[in-house]
Amino acid sequence: METQGHRGGARPGEPSSPLLRLYLLGRFEAVREDAPIPAHAWRRRRPADLLQLVALTPGRALGRDQAIDALWPDKDPASGANNLHRALYDLRQILGGRWVDIERGQVRMRPDVWVDVDAFEQAIADGGRERLAEAVSLYRGDLCPGEREVPWLSARRAVLRARFVEAAYPLARAHAEAGAAAQAIPLLRRLLEVDPAAEDAHRQLMRLLAESGRRAEALRQYDACEGALRTAGVAVSDDTRLLRQAIQRGEVGHPQARPALDGVRRAARRLLGTVDPPPVRGRGAILLLFESLVERGSGTLILLGERGVGKTRLAVEGARIAQSRGAGVLSCVAGAQGAGVPYGLFADLFREECRLAQGVADPFADANFDGRASAEAVRLRVFDAVTRGLATLGEGRPVYLLLDELHDADESSLNLLHHLALHAGAQRLMIVGTCREDRIHAGTPIQMALSHLDGGRLARGIRVPRLGLVATREQVADLVGGVPPDALVEQVYRVTDGCPFLVEEAVRAQRETGHQVPAEPRAGLRARVARLGPRVEGLLAAAAVAGQRFDFELVRPVTGLTAHEAVGALEACLEHGLLDEDGSGYHFHHGMVRDAILAGLEPTRRAALHGALADALEASAGHEPPSEALARHRREAGQPERALRHLVAAGHRAAARAGLREAVAFYAEALELLAGQASPDPALRLELLEAMGRVQLELGEVSGAARSFGDAALLAGAGGAGRPDVRARSHRLAAIAHAAAGRIDSALAEVAAGLEPAGDEPAPLLHLRAQLDWHRGQYAEARESARACAEAAGRAGDADLLARSHDLSALARGMLGEASTPEDESDAVGLADRCAQDAAPEHPLDLHLVLWDRDLLGDLGCAELARGAGLLVDRARLREAPEAQAAGRLGEGTFALAAGQLEAAELAIRAALDGFRSVGSALGEALALERLGLLLTVLGHLEEARSVLGEAVVVAERSSLRRHALTRIHAAEVRHRLASGLTAAAEDALHEASETAARHGDCLACDAAFRPEAVRVALARGRIPDADLEVLSLEEIARQRGGRGLAAVARLARARVLAGQGRTDDARAALAQARFAFLAGGQRYDAARCVRLEARLGGALPDDLKALDALVRVDADA
């Protein structure tokens, strides 16, 4: 296969295009043909440990017994050999070849694998300033930082840290001697992170800080030095103490630092192109809202309006008000990091702060992403790091956070915004965002984010209108520097209709030409570019294709201009207000300027510029090629073959950073391009399908995930790509997707298909089958599947699955009334030991969490279901498994709520919530909050329920199976709002539930949650035909897939419609049928709702039904 190298941009110490690169410094990542191997491939520890061990062994070879002793010291020789061979097999599947193999009793790695550790050590050995700089750039952090407890890595990690210090200090000193403090200071800070007791480095850093005018920082550095040396048991030297005294007396460096731009001026320069923007005109009412926000000290405002109406200028004015009252100001803009980059909005903020100030921690640095961590863990880590980072940057002050161009923000950034808005009060955050109204469409990330903010009462939207004639007159006066003629004002107002940006353009055009105001300001803009000549036009064309913000050094070669010509064109653009410079690069003065340039480009020229920019990016990319930008440019250049590998890499990168929706977009486009090839690579398609399915499952797009895994299973079973293990795994993951949606029969069919040629997969498949059988009440079958799983796990040496099979066996026997076997009761393998084994979790999510609600819709009674949940709690306590214990408690709470045991339900649900929070399970926390919000609604604690459900949405946005959790939460919000008498708000929540359910796919539990509420909303709005259609859908679902529980739900919904149609007798009969079915299943609360509705329809209730009716505490909830 042809691979594309990085022209002129080979990474330090590596060949131009190695087929396999291995990064161990600061992260663990393998890159095959420029595409990172997805993080989920390394969920098993065994192959990753073996790869690291061989890569770090001198000569890349070690004896077979040495490898076994290092990796599995507690195993007997036979088990160790079995583990080694399984690890080699897994490694071949992951890497796509025999990169590591056994030859004559030696475990060897191929010599053509590039390893960053080797390149790092070779660069240091070569010496010289350039090679030392390469070594420093290669050292991204500690060796394999995610493996702190692995003994054979510790010694090598310490050696490499020392080597980095050896390379970094002379390089920092050389920078300092050359007067390059900007390069020396961050390097010294990196060095001191590795070796905090390096006193020479502390002293050098103190001197450089003082000489740069940062005396306070220099003195704080002395305190850090003193503390580090004290920890090391060493006293501060006289030289360091004397330097401190000299800095205190002002004898080193400038007595005072040159004042940097304050937050408002920085924001104005970056977003408006000037540190001194013109006055705000005609916005008095909005400015009062900013005053109110600053007085409160926290909250969120979203400025909405069309392009050019002045939203950003207003947001900057709000920043000025906040700063004048003592707040710190931080700003960022969406899209600056490129389309599709997860958390791009906040990455822009921290990248800019890191550029301006040394020592700022960047939450989005590669070293902060552990390839083996779950998406939930990654997102939680990012959210916490950003929250801490904002507090640190605020330095104890309230923070005014300006988020520009929210309509361009990625979904991950918007989820993070929602999290910050929820906690704005505690964090003292004043959040102000700008957003174009014409970019808000149903189902888009920005529309969903704004709906969530509005529904949770976390933000206020402010529409920014165009200016009136009086305010336009004031703006024109500011632009001309005096009182403008009435004719000019009227003419400008007529052609611009009070749009501030167009007013600016119209006045500029009139002043530059001396003619009348152009009838179309955009045409005047294009004419102005044409007057500046072809060089300016060429520069602007290349810049427009590059993006709203661009790197001049990247764009310059693409223009075809000489360096002198390009700089001259750039200066002309700056002078005439077409481009702005903000200290970190250049950007178009306004998006309308860029749009006008793009509109004038012929398609062929635009495609050629995209191709040239991609070439320039690859040549200058160095160590980390920007896959997202390269994919876009290659695609727009009409180079699908070259775009494909960048799309794959961008998708894997997004997935590793838990940017799930962004990853799906990249994978989908890659699959589309691959399908268009004459001879698509089956191995690449298989990799993409499995990666796509995993991300879809994390998102909760279960129908899409089932399709992706199903296609992967078919491809893996095909003759040319025959992979029995991958086929079995794909069937298993497809089964999990079906099970998560409550489609148990479909899940069992996938399990059966996977067991045919299971390869290494029989134990996980059998465990899944046992779980599914247990949840559908087939306990004898569950026991037998658990027994078969134990046998398979024992043969495979998988201690984790062996223990889990005994757990399921005990649960099945408990439900059958049988005594547990000695093996089931054995606790020989405790939790800590099992976690240390080489065992990937057999499921990417806890099925108990999503199957409890489905179980209520079948034929099993509440008492039986509650007994099963109690057995799970007891077993989890025995195994010291807090997450499983929390899952069991959630089941107990769910069934207690259904049974009308409200106090017991609250105790169990709150215990589950505490348990999920303690282990960091966002899915568990979100579902527990949904149950708690529903319970509080039932109890009549409506304000507390509103707050709990609002928090649930925020948590669900970072959880696995996200769409499932959100659909259920939105359905609970509908019910809560109806109980509160807020019909219009309930309809808004219903729209959210419907949108999310459509993405989620066909899900039994979610249909049962939101469709009955859709019936109630339609009836409340007087739309009886709509309600009837919803009931018909629910009845069909109950007929095809439900049991007694779902049939009762559908019958209750039908009774509501019959009552709405005035068919009272038929409604009473339907209610009696529903009540009987609910009581047969022990679901007393829903039976009580039926009774309350029967009472509304008239007629006396017998005493036993009156007692049932008393369960309903909020009449509107019936």
PDB file of N, CA and C in Angstrom, residues 26-29 39 145-146 362-374 377-379 381-382 655-658:
ATOM      1  N   GLY A  26       5.332  10.398  27.742  1.00  0.00           N
ATOM      2  CA  GLY A  26       4.183  11.266  27.969  1.00  0.00           C
ATOM      3  C   GLY A  26       2.860  10.633  27.617  1.00  0.00           C
ATOM      4  N   ARG A  27       2.883   9.493  26.898  1.00  0.00           N
ATOM      5  CA  ARG A  27       1.657   8.809  26.538  1.00  0.00           C
ATOM      6  C   ARG A  27       2.023   7.442  25.974  1.00  0.00           C
ATOM      7  N   PHE A  28       1.035   6.604  25.819  1.00  0.00           N
ATOM      8  CA  PHE A  28       1.234   5.346  25.105  1.00  0.00           C
ATOM      9  C   PHE A  28       0.369   5.400  23.860  1.00  0.00           C
ATOM     10  N   GLU A  29       1.021   5.382  22.691  1.00  0.00           N
ATOM     11  CA  GLU A  29       0.288   5.441  21.443  1.00  0.00           C
ATOM     12  C   GLU A  29       1.113   4.770  20.352  1.00  0.00           C
ATOM     13  N   ALA A  39      -7.717   3.905  20.749  1.00  0.00           N
ATOM     14  CA  ALA A  39      -7.434   3.596  22.150  1.00  0.00           C
ATOM     15  C   ALA A  39      -8.122   2.318  22.604  1.00  0.00           C
ATOM     16  N   PRO A 145       3.110   7.102  31.336  1.00  0.00           N
ATOM     17  CA  PRO A 145       2.587   7.693  32.573  1.00  0.00           C
ATOM     18  C   PRO A 145       1.385   6.962  33.144  1.00  0.00           C
ATOM     19  N   GLY A 146       0.685   6.184  32.336  1.00  0.00           N
ATOM     20  CA  GLY A 146      -0.463   5.454  32.852  1.00  0.00           C
ATOM     21  C   GLY A 146      -0.109   4.165  33.566  1.00  0.00           C
ATOM     22  N   ASP A 362      -2.160  23.324  30.736  1.00  0.00           N
ATOM     23  CA  ASP A 362      -3.082  23.153  29.614  1.00  0.00           C
ATOM     24  C   ASP A 362      -3.823  21.825  29.772  1.00  0.00           C
ATOM     25  N   PRO A 363      -5.138  21.861  30.065  1.00  0.00           N
ATOM     26  CA  PRO A 363      -5.881  20.603  30.249  1.00  0.00           C
ATOM     27  C   PRO A 363      -5.952  19.759  28.985  1.00  0.00           C
ATOM     28  N   PHE A 364      -5.639  20.360  27.837  1.00  0.00           N
ATOM     29  CA  PHE A 364      -5.807  19.651  26.570  1.00  0.00           C
ATOM     30  C   PHE A 364      -4.480  19.178  25.981  1.00  0.00           C
ATOM     31  N   ALA A 365      -3.414  19.245  26.768  1.00  0.00           N
ATOM     32  CA  ALA A 365      -2.141  18.699  26.313  1.00  0.00           C
ATOM     33  C   ALA A 365      -2.268  17.190  26.143  1.00  0.00           C
ATOM     34  N   ASP A 366      -1.539  16.645  25.178  1.00  0.00           N
ATOM     35  CA  ASP A 366      -1.650  15.211  24.880  1.00  0.00           C
ATOM     36  C   ASP A 366      -1.393  14.342  26.105  1.00  0.00           C
ATOM     37  N   ALA A 367      -0.483  14.795  26.962  1.00  0.00           N
ATOM     38  CA  ALA A 367      -0.111  13.974  28.115  1.00  0.00           C
ATOM     39  C   ALA A 367      -1.279  13.763  29.069  1.00  0.00           C
ATOM     40  N   ASN A 368      -2.344  14.586  28.958  1.00  0.00           N
ATOM     41  CA  ASN A 368      -3.486  14.466  29.861  1.00  0.00           C
ATOM     42  C   ASN A 368      -4.503  13.434  29.391  1.00  0.00           C
ATOM     43  N   PHE A 369      -4.267  12.821  28.240  1.00  0.00           N
ATOM     44  CA  PHE A 369      -5.228  11.856  27.709  1.00  0.00           C
ATOM     45  C   PHE A 369      -4.620  10.467  27.748  1.00  0.00           C
ATOM     46  N   ASP A 370      -5.186   9.620  28.604  1.00  0.00           N
ATOM     47  CA  ASP A 370      -4.735   8.238  28.749  1.00  0.00           C
ATOM     48  C   ASP A 370      -5.522   7.384  27.764  1.00  0.00           C
ATOM     49  N   GLY A 371      -4.819   6.770  26.827  1.00  0.00           N
ATOM     50  CA  GLY A 371      -5.486   6.007  25.788  1.00  0.00           C
ATOM     51  C   GLY A 371      -6.331   4.861  26.306  1.00  0.00           C
ATOM     52  N   ARG A 372      -6.067   4.393  27.535  1.00  0.00           N
ATOM     53  CA  ARG A 372      -6.825   3.249  28.041  1.00  0.00           C
ATOM     54  C   ARG A 372      -8.005   3.673  28.904  1.00  0.00           C
ATOM     55  N   ALA A 373      -8.102   4.940  29.238  1.00  0.00           N
ATOM     56  CA  ALA A 373      -9.193   5.394  30.097  1.00  0.00           C
ATOM     57  C   ALA A 373     -10.501   5.368  29.330  1.00  0.00           C
ATOM     58  N   SER A 374     -11.608   5.165  30.049  1.00  0.00           N
ATOM     59  CA  SER A 374     -12.919   5.187  29.413  1.00  0.00           C
ATOM     60  C   SER A 374     -13.263   6.609  28.994  1.00  0.00           C
ATOM     61  N   ALA A 377     -14.294   8.651  31.924  1.00  0.00           N
ATOM     62  CA  ALA A 377     -13.182   9.100  32.759  1.00  0.00           C
ATOM     63  C   ALA A 377     -12.449  10.269  32.100  1.00  0.00           C
ATOM     64  N   VAL A 378     -12.263  10.203  30.787  1.00  0.00           N
ATOM     65  CA  VAL A 378     -11.585  11.284  30.076  1.00  0.00           C
ATOM     66  C   VAL A 378     -12.383  12.570  30.193  1.00  0.00           C
ATOM     67  N   ARG A 379     -13.692  12.493  29.965  1.00  0.00           N
ATOM     68  CA  ARG A 379     -14.507  13.703  30.010  1.00  0.00           C
ATOM     69  C   ARG A 379     -14.540  14.299  31.412  1.00  0.00           C
ATOM     70  N   ARG A 381     -12.205  14.043  33.646  1.00  0.00           N
ATOM     71  CA  ARG A 381     -10.893  14.638  33.885  1.00  0.00           C
ATOM     72  C   ARG A 381     -10.787  15.999  33.198  1.00  0.00           C
ATOM     73  N   VAL A 382     -11.291  16.088  31.969  1.00  0.00           N
ATOM     74  CA  VAL A 382     -11.252  17.361  31.244  1.00  0.00           C
ATOM     75  C   VAL A 382     -12.111  18.405  31.954  1.00  0.00           C
ATOM     76  N   ALA A 655     -11.825  10.302  19.245  1.00  0.00           N
ATOM     77  CA  ALA A 655     -12.340   9.272  20.145  1.00  0.00           C
ATOM     78  C   ALA A 655     -11.481   9.155  21.396  1.00  0.00           C
ATOM     79  N   ALA A 656     -10.159   9.255  21.243  1.00  0.00           N
ATOM     80  CA  ALA A 656      -9.263   9.161  22.404  1.00  0.00           C
ATOM     81  C   ALA A 656      -9.477  10.316  23.372  1.00  0.00           C
ATOM     82  N   ARG A 657      -9.981  11.443  22.877  1.00  0.00           N
ATOM     83  CA  ARG A 657     -10.271  12.602  23.716  1.00  0.00           C
ATOM     84  C   ARG A 657     -11.739  12.679  24.106  1.00  0.00           C
ATOM     85  N   ALA A 658     -12.459  11.582  23.883  1.00  0.00           N
ATOM     86  CA  ALA A 658     -13.884  11.487  24.215  1.00  0.00           C
ATOM     87  C   ALA A 658     -14.711  12.521  23.461  1.00  0.00           C
TER      88      ALA A 658
END
